[in-house]
Amino acid sequence: ISNKKDTTQGGLPFYKQIFSNGIFSGIITDLIENKIVDQDPKNPQDRFKIHSKYGFATELMAGRINFENLPGKEVNFEELLTAYVVPYQINQEIIKGTSTNHPVYIPLGLLLMILNHNCTIYDTKDLSAQTPLVYIDFNPNLNFFLSNAKQLSTNPWVTLIPFEGGFKDYQALFSDNLLTNEKTSIAPLSGSNENTPLFKVPNDDLLSPQIPKIKFDENNNNIYRGKLMNILLNIDYLVKLVRDYSLKDGTNNIYLKPFLEQVISDVNKYLGNFNALRLAYNDGGNTFQIVDDQVMPPLQGETILSPNPPPDNVDLIPLVGKSSIAKSLEIKTEISSKLSNMIAISANADVANKATLSTNGDNFGFINT
């Protein structure tokens, strides 16, 4: 469903109804038609337009990449602002009480863009000069996660990605003990004498090619690098999540961070627990960014862990790879015994006892809670 072409009541394009009364309301058409020109402006509003064009990219806002390195990294908003309807066919006789459902999906990047638009806290009530106090990175060309040809969605009612492998990749998901000798069917289960054929994508499949691709490029290069913002989320799932996380105090407010962390947790789970996605805050760019702690193969020119070769005066301990001898990695923080004693005594409920080491410890009373 192209939001640029579809119209609803009043003749307004669908995207203008979604992006009204928010930070993108005045520039959404320019973003879709790619009319914003790259430059390095001092005017805050021009700078905001450029940051919007690149989806509040953490690398740009933190100064890790320059404007001359940005061509090709801008957001394709016409692709991002696309919803997908999947006409699942459900046999009513097999699944009793289940009605045919045509779920609607939106990309993860579009969800984050909507959250930036009118779902966070802003620095002014003036829409013409409004910017978020904290940004959420939604650039599909700069946010990646570890993937492979066998990865698929284990619960398409929540999240959906295309299966971009072949039949052999699908066969490899099953243990040899479960398959027949030809490896084209699952051996009979207890209480049955029939083989269960493995699923094969039909030759007349016209739906799968319409779903956004996950692989980094179309030439099958970097098949282990997936585009994070192209993961599709079910609208019904998101609405239920909003309902569950809204405060029951009459305001119906929702805390942004727990909401996003739940979405990320579900994406982790329903993509096979293959990834270690988490929500991270980048202080340099003042952005929230979803990162995958799984190590991805680097692109040309990327450095992952350390310079190669390392400096002469530095000895490096490899943490990953064939040369690593590390079994675990942890960070531990310790405090001095004097401070720990002060905290312990200050936590006493008796105000008269809140002093030690000749220092008044009243400020530590909050530890009682």
Short mmCIF file of C-alpha atoms in Angstrom, two decimals:
data_model
loop_
_atom_site.label_atom_id
_atom_site.label_comp_id
_atom_site.label_asym_id
_atom_site.label_seq_id
_atom_site.Cartn_x
_atom_site.Cartn_y
_atom_site.Cartn_z
CA ILE A 1 0.00 0.00 0.00
CA SER A 2 1.89 3.06 -1.18
CA ASN A 3 1.06 5.92 1.13
CA LYS A 4 1.99 8.39 -1.57
CA LYS A 5 -0.85 7.24 -3.85
CA ASP A 6 -3.56 6.02 -1.51
CA THR A 7 -6.07 8.56 -0.27
CA THR A 8 -8.72 8.44 2.40
CA GLN A 9 -11.49 10.71 3.56
CA GLY A 10 -11.06 14.31 2.49
CA GLY A 11 -8.71 13.42 -0.35
CA LEU A 12 -5.59 13.72 1.85
CA PRO A 13 -2.78 11.24 1.21
CA PHE A 14 -2.61 8.64 3.96
CA TYR A 15 0.88 9.68 5.06
CA LYS A 16 -0.28 13.25 5.71
CA GLN A 17 -2.86 11.98 8.17
CA ILE A 18 -0.23 9.95 10.04
CA PHE A 19 2.36 12.73 10.04
CA SER A 20 0.18 15.64 11.06
CA ASN A 21 0.76 17.68 14.24
CA GLY A 22 4.33 16.53 14.74
CA ILE A 23 7.92 17.32 13.90
CA PHE A 24 7.73 15.91 10.34
CA SER A 25 4.39 17.53 9.43
CA GLY A 26 5.96 20.44 7.55
CA ILE A 27 8.61 18.45 5.67
CA ILE A 28 7.09 15.00 5.08
CA THR A 29 6.34 15.68 1.39
CA ASP A 30 9.90 16.95 0.81
CA LEU A 31 11.28 13.85 2.53
CA ILE A 32 9.25 11.50 0.33
CA GLU A 33 10.13 13.39 -2.87
CA ASN A 34 13.81 13.73 -1.77
CA LYS A 35 13.87 17.52 -2.14
CA ILE A 36 16.09 18.26 0.86
CA VAL A 37 19.58 19.31 -0.29
CA ASP A 38 22.73 18.22 1.56
CA GLN A 39 24.81 20.96 3.10
CA ASP A 40 26.38 21.84 6.44
CA PRO A 41 24.07 24.59 7.69
CA LYS A 42 24.28 26.59 10.89
CA ASN A 43 20.54 27.21 10.83
CA PRO A 44 18.99 24.72 13.30
CA GLN A 45 15.94 24.13 11.10
CA ASP A 46 18.02 23.34 8.01
CA ARG A 47 20.17 21.02 10.12
CA PHE A 48 17.02 19.31 11.42
CA LYS A 49 15.82 18.71 7.84
CA ILE A 50 19.12 17.06 6.91
CA HIS A 51 19.13 14.91 10.04
CA SER A 52 15.56 13.88 9.19
CA LYS A 53 16.59 13.00 5.62
CA TYR A 54 19.14 10.55 7.05
CA GLY A 55 16.76 9.13 9.67
CA PHE A 56 18.52 10.71 12.66
CA ALA A 57 21.51 8.49 11.89
CA THR A 58 23.69 8.09 14.96
CA GLU A 59 26.87 8.11 12.88
CA LEU A 60 25.95 11.50 11.40
CA MET A 61 24.66 13.16 14.57
CA ALA A 62 27.63 11.90 16.61
CA GLY A 63 30.10 13.16 14.00
CA ARG A 64 31.45 9.71 13.12
CA ILE A 65 30.83 10.23 9.38
CA ASN A 66 31.02 13.38 7.29
CA PHE A 67 28.55 14.74 4.79
CA GLU A 68 30.74 13.69 1.86
CA ASN A 69 30.39 10.06 2.97
CA LEU A 70 26.59 10.14 3.07
CA PRO A 71 25.46 9.68 -0.59
CA GLY A 72 23.40 6.50 -0.76
CA LYS A 73 22.78 6.47 2.97
CA GLU A 74 19.65 8.65 2.92
CA VAL A 75 16.32 7.06 3.84
CA ASN A 76 14.05 5.93 0.99
CA PHE A 77 10.89 7.30 2.58
CA GLU A 78 8.54 6.02 -0.11
CA GLU A 79 9.79 2.51 0.66
CA LEU A 80 9.78 3.07 4.41
CA LEU A 81 6.24 4.48 4.40
CA THR A 82 4.75 1.32 2.98
CA ALA A 83 2.39 -1.04 4.77
CA TYR A 84 1.96 -4.69 3.78
CA VAL A 85 -1.20 -6.80 3.91
CA VAL A 86 -0.63 -10.56 3.93
CA PRO A 87 -3.71 -12.63 2.93
CA TYR A 88 -3.08 -15.74 5.01
CA GLN A 89 -5.28 -18.67 4.03
CA ILE A 90 -6.56 -20.50 7.09
CA ASN A 91 -8.52 -23.75 6.84
CA GLN A 92 -11.55 -23.18 9.05
CA GLU A 93 -12.14 -26.93 9.46
CA ILE A 94 -8.66 -27.58 10.81
CA ILE A 95 -8.43 -24.64 13.19
CA LYS A 96 -11.84 -24.27 14.82
CA GLY A 97 -12.83 -20.86 16.06
CA THR A 98 -10.17 -19.11 13.98
CA SER A 99 -11.39 -16.60 11.43
CA THR A 100 -9.50 -15.65 8.30
CA ASN A 101 -7.26 -12.72 9.08
CA HIS A 102 -5.40 -10.36 6.77
CA PRO A 103 -2.81 -8.80 9.11
CA VAL A 104 -1.17 -5.47 8.25
CA TYR A 105 2.57 -5.01 8.79
CA ILE A 106 4.78 -1.92 8.93
CA PRO A 107 8.61 -1.81 8.95
CA LEU A 108 10.39 -1.34 12.27
CA GLY A 109 11.92 1.84 10.81
CA LEU A 110 8.44 3.32 10.25
CA LEU A 111 7.46 2.58 13.86
CA LEU A 112 10.58 4.41 15.10
CA MET A 113 9.88 7.32 12.73
CA ILE A 114 6.33 7.64 14.13
CA LEU A 115 7.71 7.59 17.68
CA ASN A 116 10.08 10.43 16.74
CA HIS A 117 7.20 12.31 15.13
CA ASN A 118 4.80 12.81 18.03
CA CYS A 119 5.43 10.22 20.75
CA THR A 120 8.40 11.58 22.71
CA ILE A 121 9.21 14.77 24.67
CA TYR A 122 10.09 17.92 22.71
CA ASP A 123 11.93 21.15 23.51
CA THR A 124 9.10 23.56 22.56
CA LYS A 125 5.39 23.68 21.80
CA ASP A 126 6.08 25.60 18.59
CA LEU A 127 5.70 23.02 15.78
CA SER A 128 7.76 25.14 13.38
CA ALA A 129 10.85 24.86 15.59
CA GLN A 130 10.18 21.67 17.52
CA THR A 131 12.85 18.98 17.95
CA PRO A 132 12.93 15.93 20.26
CA LEU A 133 14.88 16.05 23.49
CA VAL A 134 16.27 12.65 22.45
CA TYR A 135 16.24 11.16 18.95
CA ILE A 136 15.61 7.58 17.80
CA ASP A 137 17.77 6.34 14.92
CA PHE A 138 15.62 4.83 12.13
CA ASN A 139 18.02 4.81 9.16
CA PRO A 140 17.66 1.49 7.24
CA ASN A 141 21.02 1.91 5.49
CA LEU A 142 23.13 2.30 8.63
CA ASN A 143 21.49 -0.09 11.12
CA PHE A 144 22.21 -3.79 10.74
CA PHE A 145 21.89 -7.10 12.56
CA LEU A 146 23.54 -10.49 12.18
CA SER A 147 21.56 -12.72 9.84
CA ASN A 148 22.01 -15.76 7.62
CA ALA A 149 20.31 -17.54 4.75
CA LYS A 150 18.42 -19.85 7.14
CA GLN A 151 16.91 -17.17 9.38
CA LEU A 152 13.13 -16.89 9.36
CA SER A 153 10.28 -15.68 11.53
CA THR A 154 9.05 -18.24 14.04
CA ASN A 155 5.89 -16.23 14.75
CA PRO A 156 4.68 -14.30 11.69
CA TRP A 157 1.69 -12.97 13.66
CA VAL A 158 4.16 -10.69 15.48
CA THR A 159 7.16 -10.13 13.23
CA LEU A 160 7.88 -11.11 9.64
CA ILE A 161 10.97 -11.35 7.45
CA PRO A 162 11.36 -13.08 4.09
CA PHE A 163 13.10 -16.46 4.01
CA GLU A 164 15.89 -15.70 1.54
CA GLY A 165 17.57 -19.11 1.49
CA GLY A 166 16.97 -22.13 -0.71
CA PHE A 167 15.36 -25.49 0.00
CA LYS A 168 18.69 -26.91 1.21
CA ASP A 169 18.92 -24.10 3.76
CA TYR A 170 15.42 -24.99 4.96
CA GLN A 171 16.36 -28.70 5.16
CA ALA A 172 19.32 -27.81 7.36
CA LEU A 173 16.97 -26.45 10.02
CA PHE A 174 15.85 -30.02 10.81
CA SER A 175 17.88 -32.71 12.52
CA ASP A 176 18.77 -35.70 10.34
CA ASN A 177 17.10 -37.91 12.92
CA LEU A 178 13.73 -36.34 12.08
CA LEU A 179 13.98 -36.63 8.30
CA THR A 180 13.55 -39.53 5.95
CA ASN A 181 16.50 -40.83 3.97
CA GLU A 182 15.65 -38.52 1.07
CA LYS A 183 15.52 -35.56 3.51
CA THR A 184 12.43 -34.23 1.79
CA SER A 185 9.97 -35.27 4.50
CA ILE A 186 9.69 -35.62 8.25
CA ALA A 187 9.56 -39.25 9.35
CA PRO A 188 6.26 -40.52 10.82
CA LEU A 189 5.54 -39.27 14.31
CA SER A 190 4.14 -41.43 17.06
CA GLY A 191 0.63 -42.59 16.21
CA SER A 192 1.05 -41.94 12.50
CA ASN A 193 2.28 -43.91 9.51
CA GLU A 194 2.59 -41.02 7.06
CA ASN A 195 5.55 -38.83 6.22
CA THR A 196 5.12 -35.07 6.50
CA PRO A 197 6.58 -33.33 3.42
CA LEU A 198 8.82 -30.36 4.08
CA PHE A 199 7.41 -27.06 2.96
CA LYS A 200 8.52 -25.85 -0.47
CA VAL A 201 7.91 -22.36 -1.79
CA PRO A 202 5.52 -22.71 -4.76
CA ASN A 203 6.69 -21.53 -8.15
CA ASP A 204 3.71 -19.17 -8.41
CA ASP A 205 4.51 -17.42 -5.10
CA LEU A 206 3.76 -13.74 -5.74
CA LEU A 207 3.69 -12.58 -2.12
CA SER A 208 7.21 -13.18 -0.81
CA PRO A 209 8.97 -10.94 -3.38
CA GLN A 210 6.82 -8.02 -2.19
CA ILE A 211 8.17 -8.15 1.37
CA PRO A 212 11.20 -5.89 2.06
CA LYS A 213 14.48 -7.73 1.62
CA ILE A 214 16.67 -8.29 4.65
CA LYS A 215 20.00 -9.05 2.97
CA PHE A 216 22.47 -6.18 2.80
CA ASP A 217 22.43 -6.09 -1.00
CA GLU A 218 20.78 -7.89 -3.90
CA ASN A 219 23.98 -9.60 -5.11
CA ASN A 220 24.04 -12.01 -2.15
CA ASN A 221 27.09 -10.25 -0.74
CA ASN A 222 27.23 -9.99 3.05
CA ILE A 223 24.42 -12.49 3.56
CA TYR A 224 25.24 -12.35 7.28
CA ARG A 225 24.34 -8.66 7.47
CA GLY A 226 20.63 -7.85 7.59
CA LYS A 227 18.81 -4.51 7.39
CA LEU A 228 17.33 -4.05 10.84
CA MET A 229 14.73 -1.43 9.89
CA ASN A 230 13.20 -3.72 7.23
CA ILE A 231 11.86 -6.16 9.83
CA LEU A 232 8.06 -6.09 9.63
CA LEU A 233 5.84 -5.76 12.73
CA ASN A 234 2.18 -6.67 12.95
CA ILE A 235 -0.10 -3.67 13.61
CA ASP A 236 -2.40 -5.76 15.85
CA TYR A 237 0.61 -6.76 17.95
CA LEU A 238 1.73 -3.13 18.31
CA VAL A 239 -1.76 -1.95 19.28
CA LYS A 240 -1.99 -4.67 21.93
CA LEU A 241 1.44 -3.73 23.24
CA VAL A 242 0.41 -0.07 23.51
CA ARG A 243 -2.71 -1.11 25.40
CA ASP A 244 -0.75 -3.32 27.79
CA TYR A 245 1.92 -0.69 28.51
CA SER A 246 -0.38 2.33 28.92
CA LEU A 247 -0.57 3.64 32.47
CA LYS A 248 -3.86 2.96 34.24
CA ASP A 249 -4.03 6.47 35.77
CA GLY A 250 -6.36 8.12 33.29
CA THR A 251 -3.52 9.64 31.23
CA ASN A 252 -2.80 6.47 29.18
CA ASN A 253 0.84 7.55 28.98
CA ILE A 254 3.50 5.01 27.97
CA TYR A 255 7.16 5.01 28.92
CA LEU A 256 9.16 4.95 25.70
CA LYS A 257 12.13 2.86 26.80
CA PRO A 258 10.22 -0.14 28.26
CA PHE A 259 7.93 -0.14 25.21
CA LEU A 260 10.84 -0.27 22.77
CA GLU A 261 12.69 -2.84 24.86
CA GLN A 262 9.64 -5.13 24.75
CA VAL A 263 9.46 -4.79 20.95
CA ILE A 264 13.17 -5.61 20.73
CA SER A 265 12.78 -8.58 23.08
CA ASP A 266 9.97 -10.00 20.95
CA VAL A 267 11.95 -9.48 17.74
CA ASN A 268 14.88 -11.33 19.32
CA LYS A 269 12.61 -14.20 20.34
CA TYR A 270 10.65 -14.55 17.11
CA LEU A 271 13.69 -14.39 14.85
CA GLY A 272 14.99 -17.55 16.49
CA ASN A 273 16.99 -16.11 19.43
CA PHE A 274 19.84 -15.79 16.97
CA ASN A 275 20.50 -12.13 17.73
CA ALA A 276 21.36 -10.07 20.81
CA LEU A 277 19.47 -6.88 19.95
CA ARG A 278 19.29 -4.19 22.63
CA LEU A 279 18.39 -0.52 22.95
CA ALA A 280 21.45 1.66 23.44
CA TYR A 281 21.85 5.39 24.05
CA ASN A 282 24.62 7.24 22.20
CA ASP A 283 25.70 10.29 24.15
CA GLY A 284 27.60 11.87 21.25
CA GLY A 285 24.60 11.81 18.93
CA ASN A 286 21.89 12.09 21.64
CA THR A 287 20.14 9.16 19.97
CA PHE A 288 18.61 5.86 20.96
CA GLN A 289 19.87 3.15 18.62
CA ILE A 290 19.01 -0.53 18.34
CA VAL A 291 22.26 -2.48 18.16
CA ASP A 292 23.07 -6.17 17.76
CA ASP A 293 25.78 -7.39 20.13
CA GLN A 294 26.46 -10.34 17.84
CA VAL A 295 29.62 -9.74 15.82
CA MET A 296 28.92 -9.15 12.12
CA PRO A 297 31.43 -9.65 9.30
CA PRO A 298 32.89 -6.22 8.51
CA LEU A 299 32.30 -4.29 5.32
CA GLN A 300 35.26 -3.11 3.26
CA GLY A 301 37.09 -0.43 5.23
CA GLU A 302 35.35 -1.22 8.54
CA THR A 303 37.32 -1.89 11.71
CA ILE A 304 35.62 -4.08 14.30
CA LEU A 305 37.84 -4.50 17.34
CA SER A 306 41.30 -3.01 16.97
CA PRO A 307 43.76 -1.55 14.44
CA ASN A 308 45.54 -4.05 12.24
CA PRO A 309 48.47 -4.25 12.77
CA PRO A 310 48.29 -3.10 16.40
CA PRO A 311 50.68 -0.43 17.76
CA ASP A 312 54.15 -1.73 18.74
CA ASN A 313 53.77 -0.81 22.40
CA VAL A 314 50.40 -2.53 22.92
CA ASP A 315 49.65 -6.19 23.63
CA LEU A 316 46.13 -7.21 22.61
CA ILE A 317 44.05 -10.03 24.06
CA PRO A 318 41.72 -11.32 21.31
CA LEU A 319 38.20 -11.78 22.67
CA VAL A 320 36.59 -13.42 19.64
CA GLY A 321 37.81 -15.60 16.81
CA LYS A 322 40.13 -18.58 16.53
CA SER A 323 42.91 -16.89 18.51
CA SER A 324 40.74 -16.14 21.53
CA ILE A 325 41.27 -17.96 24.82
CA ALA A 326 38.59 -15.94 26.66
CA LYS A 327 35.73 -17.93 28.18
CA SER A 328 33.91 -15.02 29.81
CA LEU A 329 34.12 -11.24 30.08
CA GLU A 330 32.81 -9.13 32.95
CA ILE A 331 33.14 -5.61 34.32
CA LYS A 332 33.20 -5.23 38.10
CA THR A 333 33.06 -2.04 40.14
CA GLU A 334 34.18 -1.81 43.77
CA ILE A 335 33.79 0.95 46.37
CA SER A 336 36.04 1.71 49.32
CA SER A 337 35.30 0.22 52.72
CA LYS A 338 34.81 3.70 54.22
CA LEU A 339 32.12 4.59 51.72
CA SER A 340 30.38 1.22 52.10
CA ASN A 341 30.36 1.63 55.90
CA MET A 342 28.91 5.12 55.55
CA ILE A 343 26.15 3.84 53.26
CA ALA A 344 25.33 0.94 55.59
CA ILE A 345 25.13 3.15 58.71
CA SER A 346 23.28 5.92 56.87
CA ALA A 347 20.62 3.43 55.81
CA ASN A 348 19.66 3.01 59.48
CA ALA A 349 16.10 4.18 60.08
CA ASP A 350 17.11 6.10 63.23
CA VAL A 351 18.04 9.65 62.22
CA ALA A 352 20.18 10.06 65.33
CA ASN A 353 22.48 7.24 64.16
CA LYS A 354 23.03 8.69 60.68
CA ALA A 355 26.60 9.88 61.28
CA THR A 356 29.91 8.10 60.92
CA LEU A 357 33.52 9.02 60.32
CA SER A 358 32.68 12.51 61.69
CA THR A 359 30.53 13.06 58.59
CA ASN A 360 26.81 13.72 58.55
CA GLY A 361 25.18 10.94 56.50
CA ASP A 362 21.65 12.36 56.23
CA ASN A 363 21.91 12.53 52.42
CA PHE A 364 22.12 8.75 52.28
CA GLY A 365 18.71 8.26 53.91
CA PHE A 366 17.15 7.62 50.49
CA ILE A 367 18.79 4.19 50.56
CA ASN A 368 16.07 3.13 53.02
CA THR A 369 13.73 2.90 50.03
#
